[in-house]
PDB file of C-alpha atoms in Angstrom:
ATOM      1  CA  MET A   1     108.030  78.279 108.422  1.00  0.00           C
ATOM      2  CA  ALA A   2     106.011  78.487 105.917  1.00  0.00           C
ATOM      3  CA  ILE A   3     106.178  80.772 102.232  1.00  0.00           C
ATOM      4  CA  PHE A   4     102.796  83.221 102.500  1.00  0.00           C
ATOM      5  CA  GLU A   5     100.979  81.409  99.514  1.00  0.00           C
ATOM      6  CA  TYR A   6      99.664  83.471  96.668  1.00  0.00           C
ATOM      7  CA  GLY A   7      98.947  82.871  92.846  1.00  0.00           C
ATOM      8  CA  ASP A   8      97.481  84.067  89.057  1.00  0.00           C
ATOM      9  CA  VAL A   9      94.511  84.837  90.622  1.00  0.00           C
ATOM     10  CA  GLU A  10      95.536  87.315  93.338  1.00  0.00           C
ATOM     11  CA  ILE A  11      98.038  88.954  90.705  1.00  0.00           C
ATOM     12  CA  ARG A  12      95.316  89.104  87.887  1.00  0.00           C
ATOM     13  CA  HIS A  13      92.887  90.503  90.152  1.00  0.00           C
ATOM     14  CA  LEU A  14      95.963  92.845  91.084  1.00  0.00           C
ATOM     15  CA  LYS A  15      97.392  93.846  87.492  1.00  0.00           C
ATOM     16  CA  ASP A  16      93.622  94.861  86.348  1.00  0.00           C
ATOM     17  CA  ARG A  17      92.545  96.870  88.772  1.00  0.00           C
ATOM     18  CA  ASP A  18      95.844  98.965  89.540  1.00  0.00           C
ATOM     19  CA  LYS A  19      98.336  99.454  86.330  1.00  0.00           C
ATOM     20  CA  LYS A  20     101.385 100.678  87.768  1.00  0.00           C
ATOM     21  CA  LEU A  21     101.059  98.347  90.678  1.00  0.00           C
ATOM     22  CA  GLY A  22     100.875  96.079  87.816  1.00  0.00           C
ATOM     23  CA  ALA A  23     103.753  97.110  85.766  1.00  0.00           C
ATOM     24  CA  ALA A  24     106.151  96.755  89.011  1.00  0.00           C
ATOM     25  CA  ILE A  25     104.685  93.146  89.316  1.00  0.00           C
ATOM     26  CA  ASP A  26     106.084  92.011  85.814  1.00  0.00           C
ATOM     27  CA  LYS A  27     109.517  93.462  86.643  1.00  0.00           C
ATOM     28  CA  ILE A  28     109.900  92.371  90.452  1.00  0.00           C
ATOM     29  CA  GLY A  29     108.578  88.836  89.360  1.00  0.00           C
ATOM     30  CA  PRO A  30     107.838  86.147  92.486  1.00  0.00           C
ATOM     31  CA  ILE A  31     107.984  87.130  96.011  1.00  0.00           C
ATOM     32  CA  GLN A  32     108.992  84.712  98.613  1.00  0.00           C
ATOM     33  CA  ARG A  33     108.505  85.758 102.344  1.00  0.00           C
ATOM     34  CA  ALA A  34     108.343  83.311 104.909  1.00  0.00           C
ATOM     35  CA  GLY A  35     106.342  83.185 107.989  1.00  0.00           C
ATOM     36  CA  SER A  36     105.776  81.214 111.418  1.00  0.00           C
ATOM     37  CA  GLN A  37     102.531  79.121 111.154  1.00  0.00           C
ATOM     38  CA  ASP A  38     103.407  78.982 115.730  1.00  0.00           C
ATOM     39  CA  LEU A  39     101.364  82.078 115.970  1.00  0.00           C
ATOM     40  CA  PHE A  40     102.193  82.540 119.986  1.00  0.00           C
ATOM     41  CA  ALA A  41     105.937  81.763 119.012  1.00  0.00           C
ATOM     42  CA  ALA A  42     105.856  84.602 116.028  1.00  0.00           C
ATOM     43  CA  LEU A  43     103.970  86.909 118.937  1.00  0.00           C
ATOM     44  CA  VAL A  44     106.819  86.767 121.546  1.00  0.00           C
ATOM     45  CA  ARG A  45     109.695  86.658 118.515  1.00  0.00           C
ATOM     46  CA  SER A  46     107.623  89.764 117.948  1.00  0.00           C
ATOM     47  CA  ILE A  47     107.928  91.384 121.282  1.00  0.00           C
ATOM     48  CA  VAL A  48     110.898  90.497 121.276  1.00  0.00           C
ATOM     49  CA  GLY A  49     111.589  91.838 117.707  1.00  0.00           C
ATOM     50  CA  GLN A  50     110.511  95.718 119.100  1.00  0.00           C
ATOM     51  CA  GLN A  51     113.065  98.824 119.010  1.00  0.00           C
ATOM     52  CA  ILE A  52     116.103  96.723 118.306  1.00  0.00           C
ATOM     53  CA  SER A  53     117.688  95.924 114.934  1.00  0.00           C
ATOM     54  CA  THR A  54     117.138  92.714 113.113  1.00  0.00           C
ATOM     55  CA  LYS A  55     120.853  91.544 113.992  1.00  0.00           C
ATOM     56  CA  ALA A  56     119.724  92.229 117.627  1.00  0.00           C
ATOM     57  CA  GLN A  57     116.791  90.407 117.543  1.00  0.00           C
ATOM     58  CA  ALA A  58     117.837  86.516 115.870  1.00  0.00           C
ATOM     59  CA  THR A  59     120.128  87.143 118.763  1.00  0.00           C
ATOM     60  CA  ILE A  60     118.377  87.182 121.116  1.00  0.00           C
ATOM     61  CA  TRP A  61     115.268  84.687 119.354  1.00  0.00           C
ATOM     62  CA  GLN A  62     118.045  81.823 118.617  1.00  0.00           C
ATOM     63  CA  ARG A  63     119.032  82.347 122.293  1.00  0.00           C
ATOM     64  CA  MET A  64     115.433  81.744 123.285  1.00  0.00           C
ATOM     65  CA  GLN A  65     115.664  79.072 120.881  1.00  0.00           C
ATOM     66  CA  ASP A  66     118.617  77.432 122.106  1.00  0.00           C
ATOM     67  CA  ALA A  67     117.589  77.249 125.947  1.00  0.00           C
ATOM     68  CA  LEU A  68     114.135  76.581 126.010  1.00  0.00           C
ATOM     69  CA  GLY A  69     113.207  74.234 122.406  1.00  0.00           C
ATOM     70  CA  THR A  70     109.763  75.743 121.548  1.00  0.00           C
ATOM     71  CA  VAL A  71     109.070  78.142 122.189  1.00  0.00           C
ATOM     72  CA  THR A  72     105.375  77.472 124.636  1.00  0.00           C
ATOM     73  CA  PRO A  73     103.753  80.096 127.237  1.00  0.00           C
ATOM     74  CA  HIS A  74     104.325  77.231 130.369  1.00  0.00           C
ATOM     75  CA  ARG A  75     108.180  77.017 128.696  1.00  0.00           C
ATOM     76  CA  ILE A  76     107.404  80.995 128.985  1.00  0.00           C
ATOM     77  CA  LEU A  77     105.742  80.742 132.481  1.00  0.00           C
ATOM     78  CA  ALA A  78     108.582  78.191 134.095  1.00  0.00           C
ATOM     79  CA  CYS A  79     111.035  81.826 133.961  1.00  0.00           C
ATOM     80  CA  THR A  80     111.106  83.963 135.704  1.00  0.00           C
ATOM     81  CA  GLU A  81     111.268  87.961 134.077  1.00  0.00           C
ATOM     82  CA  ALA A  82     114.730  87.695 135.606  1.00  0.00           C
ATOM     83  CA  ASP A  83     115.162  84.603 133.486  1.00  0.00           C
ATOM     84  CA  LEU A  84     114.037  85.989 131.060  1.00  0.00           C
ATOM     85  CA  GLN A  85     116.130  89.774 130.747  1.00  0.00           C
ATOM     86  CA  GLN A  86     118.995  87.360 130.603  1.00  0.00           C
ATOM     87  CA  PHE A  87     118.007  86.351 126.965  1.00  0.00           C
ATOM     88  CA  GLY A  88     119.102  90.562 126.368  1.00  0.00           C
ATOM     89  CA  PHE A  89     115.710  92.133 126.397  1.00  0.00           C
ATOM     90  CA  SER A  90     115.070  94.744 128.577  1.00  0.00           C
ATOM     91  CA  PHE A  91     112.266  93.937 132.278  1.00  0.00           C
ATOM     92  CA  ARG A  92     109.492  95.899 129.875  1.00  0.00           C
ATOM     93  CA  LYS A  93     109.880  93.161 127.559  1.00  0.00           C
ATOM     94  CA  ALA A  94     109.712  90.431 129.585  1.00  0.00           C
ATOM     95  CA  ALA A  95     106.822  91.993 131.431  1.00  0.00           C
ATOM     96  CA  TYR A  96     104.639  91.865 128.236  1.00  0.00           C
ATOM     97  CA  ILE A  97     106.010  88.051 127.346  1.00  0.00           C
ATOM     98  CA  ARG A  98     104.912  86.862 130.733  1.00  0.00           C
ATOM     99  CA  GLY A  99     101.813  88.481 129.975  1.00  0.00           C
ATOM    100  CA  ALA A 100     100.843  86.831 126.701  1.00  0.00           C
ATOM    101  CA  ALA A 101     102.214  83.799 128.380  1.00  0.00           C
ATOM    102  CA  GLU A 102      99.719  83.716 130.979  1.00  0.00           C
ATOM    103  CA  ARG A 103      97.110  84.780 129.556  1.00  0.00           C
ATOM    104  CA  ALA A 104      97.747  82.197 126.563  1.00  0.00           C
ATOM    105  CA  ALA A 105      97.720  79.714 129.522  1.00  0.00           C
ATOM    106  CA  ASP A 106      94.682  80.442 130.922  1.00  0.00           C
ATOM    107  CA  GLY A 107      93.166  80.995 128.367  1.00  0.00           C
ATOM    108  CA  ARG A 108      91.583  83.631 128.339  1.00  0.00           C
ATOM    109  CA  LEU A 109      93.953  84.160 124.762  1.00  0.00           C
ATOM    110  CA  ASP A 110      92.810  80.861 122.715  1.00  0.00           C
ATOM    111  CA  ILE A 111      95.179  80.742 119.697  1.00  0.00           C
ATOM    112  CA  ASP A 112      93.757  78.399 118.089  1.00  0.00           C
ATOM    113  CA  SER A 113      90.432  79.911 118.210  1.00  0.00           C
ATOM    114  CA  LEU A 114      92.264  83.295 116.663  1.00  0.00           C
ATOM    115  CA  ARG A 115      92.841  81.625 113.039  1.00  0.00           C
ATOM    116  CA  LEU A 116      88.527  80.926 112.734  1.00  0.00           C
ATOM    117  CA  LYS A 117      88.024  85.202 113.360  1.00  0.00           C
ATOM    118  CA  PRO A 118      87.684  87.434 111.157  1.00  0.00           C
ATOM    119  CA  ASP A 119      90.198  89.643 110.456  1.00  0.00           C
ATOM    120  CA  ALA A 120      88.964  93.356 112.467  1.00  0.00           C
ATOM    121  CA  GLU A 121      88.221  90.652 115.117  1.00  0.00           C
ATOM    122  CA  ILE A 122      91.420  89.544 115.558  1.00  0.00           C
ATOM    123  CA  CYS A 123      93.608  92.640 115.015  1.00  0.00           C
ATOM    124  CA  ARG A 124      91.301  93.594 118.922  1.00  0.00           C
ATOM    125  CA  GLU A 125      92.367  90.573 120.557  1.00  0.00           C
ATOM    126  CA  LEU A 126      96.125  90.365 119.561  1.00  0.00           C
ATOM    127  CA  SER A 127      96.558  94.721 119.811  1.00  0.00           C
ATOM    128  CA  ALA A 128      94.498  94.505 123.095  1.00  0.00           C
ATOM    129  CA  LEU A 129      97.988  92.351 124.612  1.00  0.00           C
ATOM    130  CA  SER A 130     100.882  94.529 126.468  1.00  0.00           C
ATOM    131  CA  GLY A 131     103.467  94.910 124.734  1.00  0.00           C
ATOM    132  CA  VAL A 132     101.594  94.688 120.765  1.00  0.00           C
ATOM    133  CA  GLY A 133      99.844  97.133 119.086  1.00  0.00           C
ATOM    134  CA  ILE A 134      98.254  97.556 115.602  1.00  0.00           C
ATOM    135  CA  TRP A 135     100.856  97.219 113.440  1.00  0.00           C
ATOM    136  CA  THR A 136     102.551  93.707 115.379  1.00  0.00           C
ATOM    137  CA  ALA A 137      98.502  92.264 115.018  1.00  0.00           C
ATOM    138  CA  GLU A 138      98.797  92.607 110.820  1.00  0.00           C
ATOM    139  CA  MET A 139     102.474  91.266 110.765  1.00  0.00           C
ATOM    140  CA  LEU A 140     100.732  88.287 111.994  1.00  0.00           C
ATOM    141  CA  MET A 141      98.190  87.790 111.335  1.00  0.00           C
ATOM    142  CA  LEU A 142      99.700  88.322 107.727  1.00  0.00           C
ATOM    143  CA  PHE A 143     103.030  86.343 108.318  1.00  0.00           C
ATOM    144  CA  SER A 144     101.411  83.660 110.518  1.00  0.00           C
ATOM    145  CA  MET A 145      97.743  83.171 109.545  1.00  0.00           C
ATOM    146  CA  GLN A 146      98.446  83.853 105.903  1.00  0.00           C
ATOM    147  CA  ARG A 147      95.293  86.592 106.472  1.00  0.00           C
ATOM    148  CA  GLN A 148      94.163  87.911 102.271  1.00  0.00           C
ATOM    149  CA  ASP A 149      93.830  91.213 102.738  1.00  0.00           C
ATOM    150  CA  ILE A 150      96.623  93.094 105.000  1.00  0.00           C
ATOM    151  CA  LEU A 151      97.282  96.545 104.348  1.00  0.00           C
ATOM    152  CA  SER A 152      98.472  98.647 107.080  1.00  0.00           C
ATOM    153  CA  TYR A 153      98.489 101.356 107.322  1.00  0.00           C
ATOM    154  CA  GLY A 154     100.633 101.958 110.217  1.00  0.00           C
ATOM    155  CA  ASP A 155     103.041 100.161 108.025  1.00  0.00           C
ATOM    156  CA  LEU A 156     106.266 103.438 106.973  1.00  0.00           C
ATOM    157  CA  ALA A 157     107.688 100.911 104.419  1.00  0.00           C
ATOM    158  CA  ILE A 158     104.089 100.423 102.594  1.00  0.00           C
ATOM    159  CA  HIS A 159     103.463 104.405 103.261  1.00  0.00           C
ATOM    160  CA  ARG A 160     107.550 104.471 101.469  1.00  0.00           C
ATOM    161  CA  GLY A 161     106.625 102.572  98.655  1.00  0.00           C
ATOM    162  CA  MET A 162     103.878 104.169  98.171  1.00  0.00           C
ATOM    163  CA  ARG A 163     104.839 106.662  97.605  1.00  0.00           C
ATOM    164  CA  MET A 164     107.496 106.256  95.092  1.00  0.00           C
ATOM    165  CA  LEU A 165     105.483 103.836  92.340  1.00  0.00           C
ATOM    166  CA  TYR A 166     102.794 107.086  92.272  1.00  0.00           C
ATOM    167  CA  ARG A 167     105.559 109.760  92.642  1.00  0.00           C
ATOM    168  CA  ARG A 168     103.106 111.590  95.929  1.00  0.00           C
ATOM    169  CA  THR A 169     104.727 113.232  99.043  1.00  0.00           C
ATOM    170  CA  GLU A 170     102.837 111.799 100.919  1.00  0.00           C
ATOM    171  CA  ILE A 171     100.375 108.887 101.120  1.00  0.00           C
ATOM    172  CA  SER A 172      96.919 110.769 102.878  1.00  0.00           C
ATOM    173  CA  ARG A 173      94.294 108.693 105.185  1.00  0.00           C
ATOM    174  CA  GLU A 174      91.718 108.849 102.737  1.00  0.00           C
ATOM    175  CA  LEU A 175      94.196 108.093  99.872  1.00  0.00           C
ATOM    176  CA  PHE A 176      96.097 104.886 101.792  1.00  0.00           C
ATOM    177  CA  GLU A 177      92.035 103.516 101.995  1.00  0.00           C
ATOM    178  CA  LYS A 178      91.416 104.364  97.778  1.00  0.00           C
ATOM    179  CA  PHE A 179      94.595 101.820  97.668  1.00  0.00           C
ATOM    180  CA  ARG A 180      93.260  99.826 100.034  1.00  0.00           C
ATOM    181  CA  ARG A 181      90.129  98.924  97.986  1.00  0.00           C
ATOM    182  CA  ARG A 182      91.611  98.709  94.839  1.00  0.00           C
ATOM    183  CA  TYR A 183      93.508  96.135  96.067  1.00  0.00           C
ATOM    184  CA  SER A 184      91.060  94.385  98.372  1.00  0.00           C
ATOM    185  CA  PRO A 185      90.359  90.806  98.266  1.00  0.00           C
ATOM    186  CA  TYR A 186      93.879  90.492  97.655  1.00  0.00           C
ATOM    187  CA  GLY A 187      95.977  93.219 100.200  1.00  0.00           C
ATOM    188  CA  SER A 188      98.412  91.074 101.534  1.00  0.00           C
ATOM    189  CA  VAL A 189      99.806  90.694  97.926  1.00  0.00           C
ATOM    190  CA  ALA A 190      99.751  94.316  97.094  1.00  0.00           C
ATOM    191  CA  SER A 191     101.775  94.729 100.652  1.00  0.00           C
ATOM    192  CA  LEU A 192     104.139  92.141  99.688  1.00  0.00           C
ATOM    193  CA  TYR A 193     105.118  94.343  96.624  1.00  0.00           C
ATOM    194  CA  LEU A 194     104.788  97.600  98.045  1.00  0.00           C
ATOM    195  CA  TRP A 195     107.268  96.526 100.625  1.00  0.00           C
ATOM    196  CA  GLU A 196     109.535  95.246  97.762  1.00  0.00           C
ATOM    197  CA  ILE A 197     109.555  98.224  96.043  1.00  0.00           C
ATOM    198  CA  ALA A 198     110.461 100.951  99.615  1.00  0.00           C
ATOM    199  CA  GLY A 199     113.784  98.633  99.201  1.00  0.00           C
ATOM    200  CA  GLY A 200     114.457  99.211  96.409  1.00  0.00           C
ATOM    201  CA  ALA A 201     113.864  96.731  93.837  1.00  0.00           C
ATOM    202  CA  ILE A 202     113.364  99.308  90.823  1.00  0.00           C
ATOM    203  CA  ALA A 203     115.506 101.178  89.448  1.00  0.00           C
ATOM    204  CA  GLY A 204     114.800 104.859  89.143  1.00  0.00           C
ATOM    205  CA  LEU A 205     112.566 105.017  91.958  1.00  0.00           C
ATOM    206  CA  LYS A 206     112.493 107.650  94.187  1.00  0.00           C
ATOM    207  CA  ASP A 207     110.174 108.445  97.465  1.00  0.00           C
ATOM    208  CA  CYS A 208     108.727 111.915  97.120  1.00  0.00           C
ATOM    209  CA  ALA A 209     108.188 112.781 100.173  1.00  0.00           C
ATOM    210  CA  PRO A 210     110.157 116.443 101.490  1.00  0.00           C
ATOM    211  CA  LYS A 211     113.565 115.070 102.641  1.00  0.00           C
ATOM    212  CA  THR A 212     113.736 116.636 106.848  1.00  0.00           C
ATOM    213  CA  LYS A 213     116.236 118.900 108.305  1.00  0.00           C
ATOM    214  CA  THR A 214     118.734 116.601 108.748  1.00  0.00           C
ATOM    215  CA  GLU A 215     118.576 114.630 105.993  1.00  0.00           C
ATOM    216  CA  LYS A 216     119.505 117.160 103.273  1.00  0.00           C
TER     217      LYS A 216
END
C-alpha cells in the first residue's frame, strides 16, 4: 500500500485559487489516503466491492488473498467462475473478473503500459472492460496510479462535499466543471478534502441538498 503523495505546492495552489477550500484545508490538516500500487489487484478489488458494503468487500478480498496469495491474472484464470463464486460474489462478478484477467493475460489490456498513457486514454481503456465504469477507472487512476488531477463527476461524495463547502443545493455539470478548472492541475488533492468534508470533518457544514420524502 502507498499513501497518495502531495505537499506544499499542491496545497498552495488550491488555497490561492479557492479561499473556501483553502480555509477547509487549514481546518482539516494533512490527509493520508492509501491505495494499492498493484493495478491489476486494485482493479479486481474494485469489481469485488461494487454494490456491497466495505466490510463485505474486505471479507471477500481477504478470502481471495488467503486462497490465491498475490492476485494475478494467471491465478485468477486457474479458477473457474464457480471457484470464484465460492469467495462470496455473484456469477456476474466472477465473469467480470475472469474477463479482466483474460485481457490482462493475453495482452489486450497492457497493465504496465497504462501508467505511461494520458488520463483520458487510461479511462477509456479501463472503462471498456465489462464491470468497470468511469468512476472505477478514475479511482484506480487516483489511488493506484497517483494521477494528480482526478475529480470525478460521478462521485456522490464529491458532490456532497461541494454542496456543503459552497452552500449549494445542487452542483450542476457546468458548475462542477468550473470547480474542476479552478482546482486543476491538482484535482486529486481537492478530491481528498471534499471527501473529508462530505464525511463531516468540519463541524457546522451541512448538506444543502433538498431532503427527499424518506429523509423528512
